[in-house]
Amino acid sequence: MEVVHHLQGNLEIIVSFLEVVLEAVAAFCIVLGLLVSIKLSVNLRRRRSTIQFPLGRLRLTFGRWLALALEFQLGADVLATTVAPTFEALGKLGAIAIIRTFLNYFLNKELIEVFEMQKRFDEDETDLSNSN
């Protein structure tokens, strides 16, 4: 029985460490997405001074990074449930996981809409430049 307690203690340490790693990766994704989006914004602004700024493209870029970060955070939540000591803790983690899953779903849905809108905008822009 002591071996089981020892293994359980080690499992909790490992899971806690991995949870922190996944949360750190999620934060890194958000920061990296912000930097990539800022760089894209500067480049687009520099190239498209007379044409309407493609906000949809910028949202699409940052949104992809946010969706990736949410996946890592959800992974951390799943790990946390493996060693949650009480039903109350499991309930809280379950609620957080559900909220993050819904956020991810609606973010992905919006990204698809923005992608389609951006695609139409780019096609219209190409048609305008070809007609000149």
Coordinates of N, CA and C in Angstrom, one line a residue:
M1 N 0.8 -1.2 0.0 CA 0.0 0.0 0.0 C 0.9 1.3 0.0
E2 N 2.0 1.2 0.6 CA 2.9 2.3 0.7 C 3.4 2.6 -0.7
V3 N 3.6 1.6 -1.5 CA 4.1 1.8 -2.9 C 3.1 2.6 -3.7
V4 N 1.8 2.3 -3.5 CA 0.7 3.0 -4.2 C 0.8 4.5 -3.8
H5 N 0.9 4.8 -2.5 CA 1.0 6.2 -2.1 C 2.2 6.9 -2.7
H6 N 3.3 6.2 -2.7 CA 4.5 6.8 -3.3 C 4.3 7.1 -4.8
L7 N 3.7 6.1 -5.5 CA 3.5 6.3 -6.9 C 2.5 7.4 -7.2
Q8 N 1.5 7.5 -6.3 CA 0.5 8.6 -6.4 C 1.1 9.9 -6.2
G9 N 2.0 10.0 -5.2 CA 2.7 11.3 -5.0 C 3.5 11.7 -6.1
N10 N 4.2 10.7 -6.7 CA 5.1 11.0 -7.9 C 4.2 11.4 -9.1
L11 N 3.1 10.8 -9.3 CA 2.2 11.1 -10.4 C 1.7 12.5 -10.2
E12 N 1.3 12.9 -9.0 CA 0.8 14.3 -8.8 C 1.9 15.3 -9.1
I13 N 3.2 15.0 -8.7 CA 4.3 15.9 -9.0 C 4.5 16.0 -10.6
I14 N 4.5 14.9 -11.2 CA 4.7 14.9 -12.7 C 3.5 15.6 -13.4
V15 N 2.3 15.3 -13.0 CA 1.2 16.0 -13.6 C 1.2 17.5 -13.4
S16 N 1.5 17.9 -12.2 CA 1.6 19.3 -11.8 C 2.6 20.0 -12.7
F17 N 3.8 19.3 -12.9 CA 4.8 19.9 -13.7 C 4.4 20.0 -15.2
L18 N 3.7 18.9 -15.7 CA 3.3 19.0 -17.1 C 2.2 20.0 -17.3
E19 N 1.3 20.2 -16.2 CA 0.3 21.2 -16.3 C 0.9 22.6 -16.4
V20 N 1.9 22.9 -15.7 CA 2.6 24.2 -15.7 C 3.2 24.3 -17.1
V21 N 3.9 23.3 -17.6 CA 4.5 23.3 -18.9 C 3.4 23.6 -20.0
L22 N 2.3 23.0 -20.0 CA 1.3 23.2 -21.0 C 0.7 24.6 -20.9
E23 N 0.5 25.1 -19.6 CA 0.1 26.5 -19.5 C 1.1 27.5 -20.0
A24 N 2.4 27.2 -19.8 CA 3.5 28.1 -20.3 C 3.5 28.1 -21.8
V25 N 3.3 26.9 -22.4 CA 3.3 26.8 -23.9 C 2.1 27.6 -24.4
A26 N 1.0 27.5 -23.7 CA -0.2 28.3 -24.1 C 0.1 29.8 -24.1
A27 N 0.7 30.3 -23.0 CA 1.1 31.7 -22.8 C 2.1 32.1 -23.9
F28 N 3.0 31.2 -24.2 CA 4.0 31.5 -25.3 C 3.3 31.6 -26.6
C29 N 2.3 30.8 -26.9 CA 1.6 30.8 -28.1 C 0.9 32.2 -28.3
I30 N 0.3 32.7 -27.2 CA -0.4 33.9 -27.2 C 0.6 35.1 -27.5
V31 N 1.7 35.1 -26.8 CA 2.7 36.1 -27.0 C 3.3 36.0 -28.4
L32 N 3.6 34.8 -28.9 CA 4.1 34.7 -30.2 C 3.1 35.1 -31.3
G33 N 1.8 34.8 -31.0 CA 0.8 35.2 -31.9 C 0.6 36.7 -32.0
L34 N 0.8 37.4 -30.8 CA 0.8 38.8 -30.8 C 1.9 39.4 -31.6
L35 N 3.1 38.9 -31.4 CA 4.3 39.4 -32.1 C 4.1 39.2 -33.6
V36 N 3.7 38.0 -34.0 CA 3.5 37.7 -35.4 C 2.4 38.7 -36.0
S37 N 1.3 38.9 -35.3 CA 0.3 39.8 -35.7 C 0.7 41.2 -35.8
I38 N 1.6 41.7 -34.9 CA 2.1 43.0 -35.0 C 3.0 43.2 -36.2
K39 N 3.8 42.2 -36.4 CA 4.7 42.2 -37.6 C 3.9 42.2 -38.9
L40 N 2.9 41.4 -38.9 CA 2.0 41.4 -40.1 C 1.3 42.7 -40.3
S41 N 0.8 43.3 -39.2 CA 0.2 44.6 -39.3 C 1.1 45.7 -39.9
V42 N 2.3 45.7 -39.4 CA 3.3 46.7 -39.8 C 3.6 46.5 -41.3
N43 N 3.8 45.2 -41.7 CA 4.1 44.9 -43.1 C 2.9 45.2 -44.0
L44 N 1.7 44.9 -43.6 CA 0.5 45.2 -44.4 C 0.3 46.7 -44.5
R45 N 0.5 47.4 -43.4 CA 0.3 48.9 -43.4 C 1.3 49.5 -44.4
R46 N 2.5 49.0 -44.4 CA 3.6 49.6 -45.2 C 3.2 49.3 -46.7
R47 N 2.7 48.1 -47.0 CA 2.4 47.8 -48.4 C 1.1 48.3 -48.9
R48 N 0.1 48.5 -48.1 CA -1.2 48.9 -48.5 C -1.6 50.2 -48.0
S49 N -0.9 51.2 -48.3 CA -1.2 52.6 -47.7 C -2.5 53.2 -48.4
T50 N -2.8 52.8 -49.6 CA -3.9 53.4 -50.2 C -5.2 52.5 -50.2
I51 N -5.0 51.2 -49.9 CA -6.1 50.3 -50.0 C -6.5 50.0 -48.5
Q52 N -7.8 49.7 -48.4 CA -8.4 49.4 -47.1 C -7.5 48.3 -46.3
F53 N -7.3 48.6 -45.1 CA -6.5 47.7 -44.3 C -7.2 46.4 -44.1
P54 N -6.6 45.2 -44.3 CA -7.3 43.9 -44.2 C -7.3 43.4 -42.8
L55 N -8.2 44.0 -42.0 CA -8.4 43.6 -40.6 C -8.7 42.1 -40.4
G56 N -9.5 41.6 -41.4 CA -9.8 40.2 -41.3 C -8.6 39.3 -41.3
R57 N -7.6 39.6 -42.1 CA -6.4 38.8 -42.2 C -5.6 38.8 -40.9
L58 N -5.6 40.0 -40.3 CA -4.9 40.1 -39.0 C -5.7 39.3 -37.9
R59 N -7.0 39.4 -37.9 CA -7.8 38.7 -36.9 C -7.6 37.2 -37.1
L60 N -7.5 36.8 -38.4 CA -7.3 35.3 -38.7 C -6.0 34.8 -38.2
T61 N -5.0 35.6 -38.4 CA -3.6 35.2 -37.9 C -3.6 35.1 -36.4
F62 N -4.1 36.1 -35.7 CA -4.0 36.1 -34.2 C -5.0 35.0 -33.7
G63 N -6.1 34.9 -34.3 CA -7.1 33.9 -33.9 C -6.6 32.5 -33.9
R64 N -5.8 32.2 -34.9 CA -5.2 30.9 -35.0 C -4.3 30.6 -33.8
W65 N -3.5 31.6 -33.5 CA -2.6 31.4 -32.3 C -3.4 31.3 -31.0
L66 N -4.5 32.0 -30.9 CA -5.4 31.9 -29.7 C -6.0 30.5 -29.7
A67 N -6.5 30.0 -30.8 CA -7.0 28.6 -30.8 C -6.0 27.6 -30.4
L68 N -4.8 27.7 -30.9 CA -3.7 26.8 -30.5 C -3.5 26.9 -29.0
A69 N -3.4 28.1 -28.4 CA -3.2 28.3 -27.0 C -4.4 27.7 -26.2
L70 N -5.6 27.8 -26.7 CA -6.7 27.2 -26.0 C -6.6 25.6 -26.0
E71 N -6.1 25.1 -27.0 CA -5.8 23.6 -27.1 C -4.9 23.2 -26.0
F72 N -3.8 23.9 -25.8 CA -2.8 23.6 -24.8 C -3.4 23.8 -23.4
Q73 N -4.2 24.8 -23.2 CA -4.8 25.0 -21.9 C -5.8 23.9 -21.6
L74 N -6.5 23.5 -22.6 CA -7.5 22.4 -22.4 C -6.7 21.1 -22.0
G75 N -5.6 20.9 -22.7 CA -4.7 19.8 -22.3 C -4.3 19.8 -20.9
A76 N -3.9 21.0 -20.4 CA -3.6 21.2 -19.0 C -4.7 20.8 -18.1
D77 N -5.9 21.3 -18.5 CA -7.1 20.9 -17.7 C -7.4 19.4 -17.6
V78 N -7.2 18.8 -18.7 CA -7.4 17.3 -18.7 C -6.4 16.6 -17.8
L79 N -5.2 17.1 -17.9 CA -4.2 16.5 -16.9 C -4.5 16.7 -15.5
A80 N -5.0 17.9 -15.2 CA -5.4 18.3 -13.8 C -6.5 17.4 -13.3
T81 N -7.4 16.9 -14.1 CA -8.5 16.1 -13.7 C -8.0 14.7 -13.3
T82 N -6.8 14.3 -13.8 CA -6.3 12.9 -13.5 C -5.9 12.8 -12.0
V83 N -5.6 13.9 -11.4 CA -5.2 13.8 -10.0 C -6.0 14.7 -9.1
A84 N -7.2 15.2 -9.6 CA -8.0 16.0 -8.7 C -8.5 15.3 -7.5
P85 N -8.3 15.8 -6.3 CA -8.6 15.0 -5.1 C -10.1 15.0 -4.7
T86 N -10.9 15.9 -5.2 CA -12.3 16.0 -4.7 C -13.2 16.1 -5.9
F87 N -14.5 15.8 -5.6 CA -15.5 16.0 -6.7 C -15.7 17.5 -7.0
E88 N -15.5 18.4 -5.9 CA -15.6 19.8 -6.1 C -14.6 20.3 -7.1
A89 N -13.3 19.8 -6.9 CA -12.2 20.2 -7.8 C -12.5 19.7 -9.2
L90 N -13.0 18.4 -9.3 CA -13.4 17.9 -10.6 C -14.4 18.7 -11.3
G91 N -15.4 19.1 -10.5 CA -16.5 20.0 -11.1 C -16.0 21.3 -11.6
K92 N -15.1 21.9 -10.8 CA -14.5 23.2 -11.3 C -13.7 23.0 -12.5
L93 N -12.9 22.0 -12.6 CA -12.1 21.7 -13.7 C -12.9 21.4 -14.9
G94 N -14.0 20.6 -14.7 CA -14.9 20.3 -15.8 C -15.6 21.5 -16.4
A95 N -16.0 22.4 -15.5 CA -16.6 23.7 -15.9 C -15.6 24.5 -16.8
I96 N -14.4 24.6 -16.3 CA -13.4 25.3 -17.0 C -13.1 24.7 -18.4
A97 N -13.0 23.4 -18.4 CA -12.8 22.6 -19.7 C -14.0 22.9 -20.7
I98 N -15.2 22.9 -20.1 CA -16.4 23.1 -21.0 C -16.3 24.5 -21.6
I99 N -16.0 25.5 -20.7 CA -15.9 26.9 -21.1 C -14.9 27.1 -22.2
R100 N -13.7 26.5 -22.0 CA -12.6 26.6 -23.0 C -13.0 25.9 -24.3
T101 N -13.7 24.8 -24.2 CA -14.1 24.1 -25.4 C -15.0 24.9 -26.2
F102 N -16.0 25.5 -25.5 CA -16.9 26.4 -26.2 C -16.2 27.6 -26.8
L103 N -15.3 28.2 -26.1 CA -14.5 29.3 -26.6 C -13.8 28.9 -27.9
N104 N -13.2 27.7 -27.8 CA -12.4 27.2 -28.9 C -13.3 27.0 -30.1
Y105 N -14.5 26.4 -29.9 CA -15.4 26.1 -30.9 C -15.9 27.4 -31.6
F106 N -16.3 28.4 -30.9 CA -16.8 29.6 -31.5 C -15.6 30.4 -32.1
L107 N -14.4 30.4 -31.5 CA -13.3 31.0 -32.1 C -13.0 30.4 -33.5
N108 N -13.0 29.1 -33.5 CA -12.7 28.4 -34.8 C -13.8 28.7 -35.8
K109 N -15.1 28.8 -35.4 CA -16.2 29.1 -36.3 C -16.0 30.5 -36.8
E110 N -15.6 31.5 -36.0 CA -15.4 32.8 -36.4 C -14.2 32.9 -37.4
L111 N -13.1 32.1 -37.1 CA -12.0 32.1 -37.9 C -12.3 31.7 -39.3
I112 N -13.2 30.7 -39.4 CA -13.6 30.2 -40.8 C -14.4 31.3 -41.5
E113 N -15.2 32.0 -40.8 CA -16.0 33.1 -41.4 C -15.1 34.2 -41.9
V114 N -14.1 34.6 -41.0 CA -13.1 35.6 -41.4 C -12.3 35.2 -42.5
F115 N -11.9 33.9 -42.6 CA -11.1 33.4 -43.7 C -11.9 33.5 -45.0
E116 N -13.1 33.1 -45.0 CA -14.0 33.2 -46.2 C -14.1 34.7 -46.6
M117 N -14.3 35.6 -45.6 CA -14.5 37.0 -45.9 C -13.2 37.6 -46.5
Q118 N -12.0 37.2 -45.9 CA -10.7 37.6 -46.4 C -10.4 37.1 -47.8
K119 N -10.8 35.9 -48.1 CA -10.7 35.3 -49.4 C -11.4 36.1 -50.4
R120 N -12.7 36.4 -50.1 CA -13.5 37.2 -51.0 C -12.9 38.6 -51.2
F121 N -12.4 39.2 -50.2 CA -11.7 40.5 -50.2 C -10.5 40.5 -51.1
D122 N -9.7 39.5 -51.0 CA -8.5 39.3 -51.8 C -8.8 39.1 -53.2
E123 N -9.9 38.3 -53.5 CA -10.3 38.1 -54.9 C -10.8 39.4 -55.5
D124 N -11.6 40.2 -54.7 CA -12.1 41.5 -55.2 C -10.9 42.4 -55.5
E125 N -9.9 42.4 -54.6 CA -8.8 43.3 -54.8 C -8.0 42.9 -56.0
T126 N -7.8 41.6 -56.3 CA -7.1 41.1 -57.4 C -7.9 41.5 -58.7
D127 N -9.2 41.4 -58.7 CA -10.0 41.8 -59.8 C -9.9 43.3 -60.1
L128 N -9.8 44.1 -59.1 CA -9.6 45.5 -59.2 C -8.2 45.8 -59.8
S129 N -7.2 45.2 -59.4 CA -5.9 45.5 -59.9 C -5.7 45.0 -61.3
N130 N -6.4 43.9 -61.7 CA -6.3 43.3 -63.0 C -7.1 44.2 -64.0
S131 N -8.1 44.9 -63.5 CA -8.9 45.7 -64.4 C -8.2 47.1 -64.7
N132 N -7.3 47.4 -63.9 CA -6.5 48.7 -64.1 C -5.4 48.6 -65.1

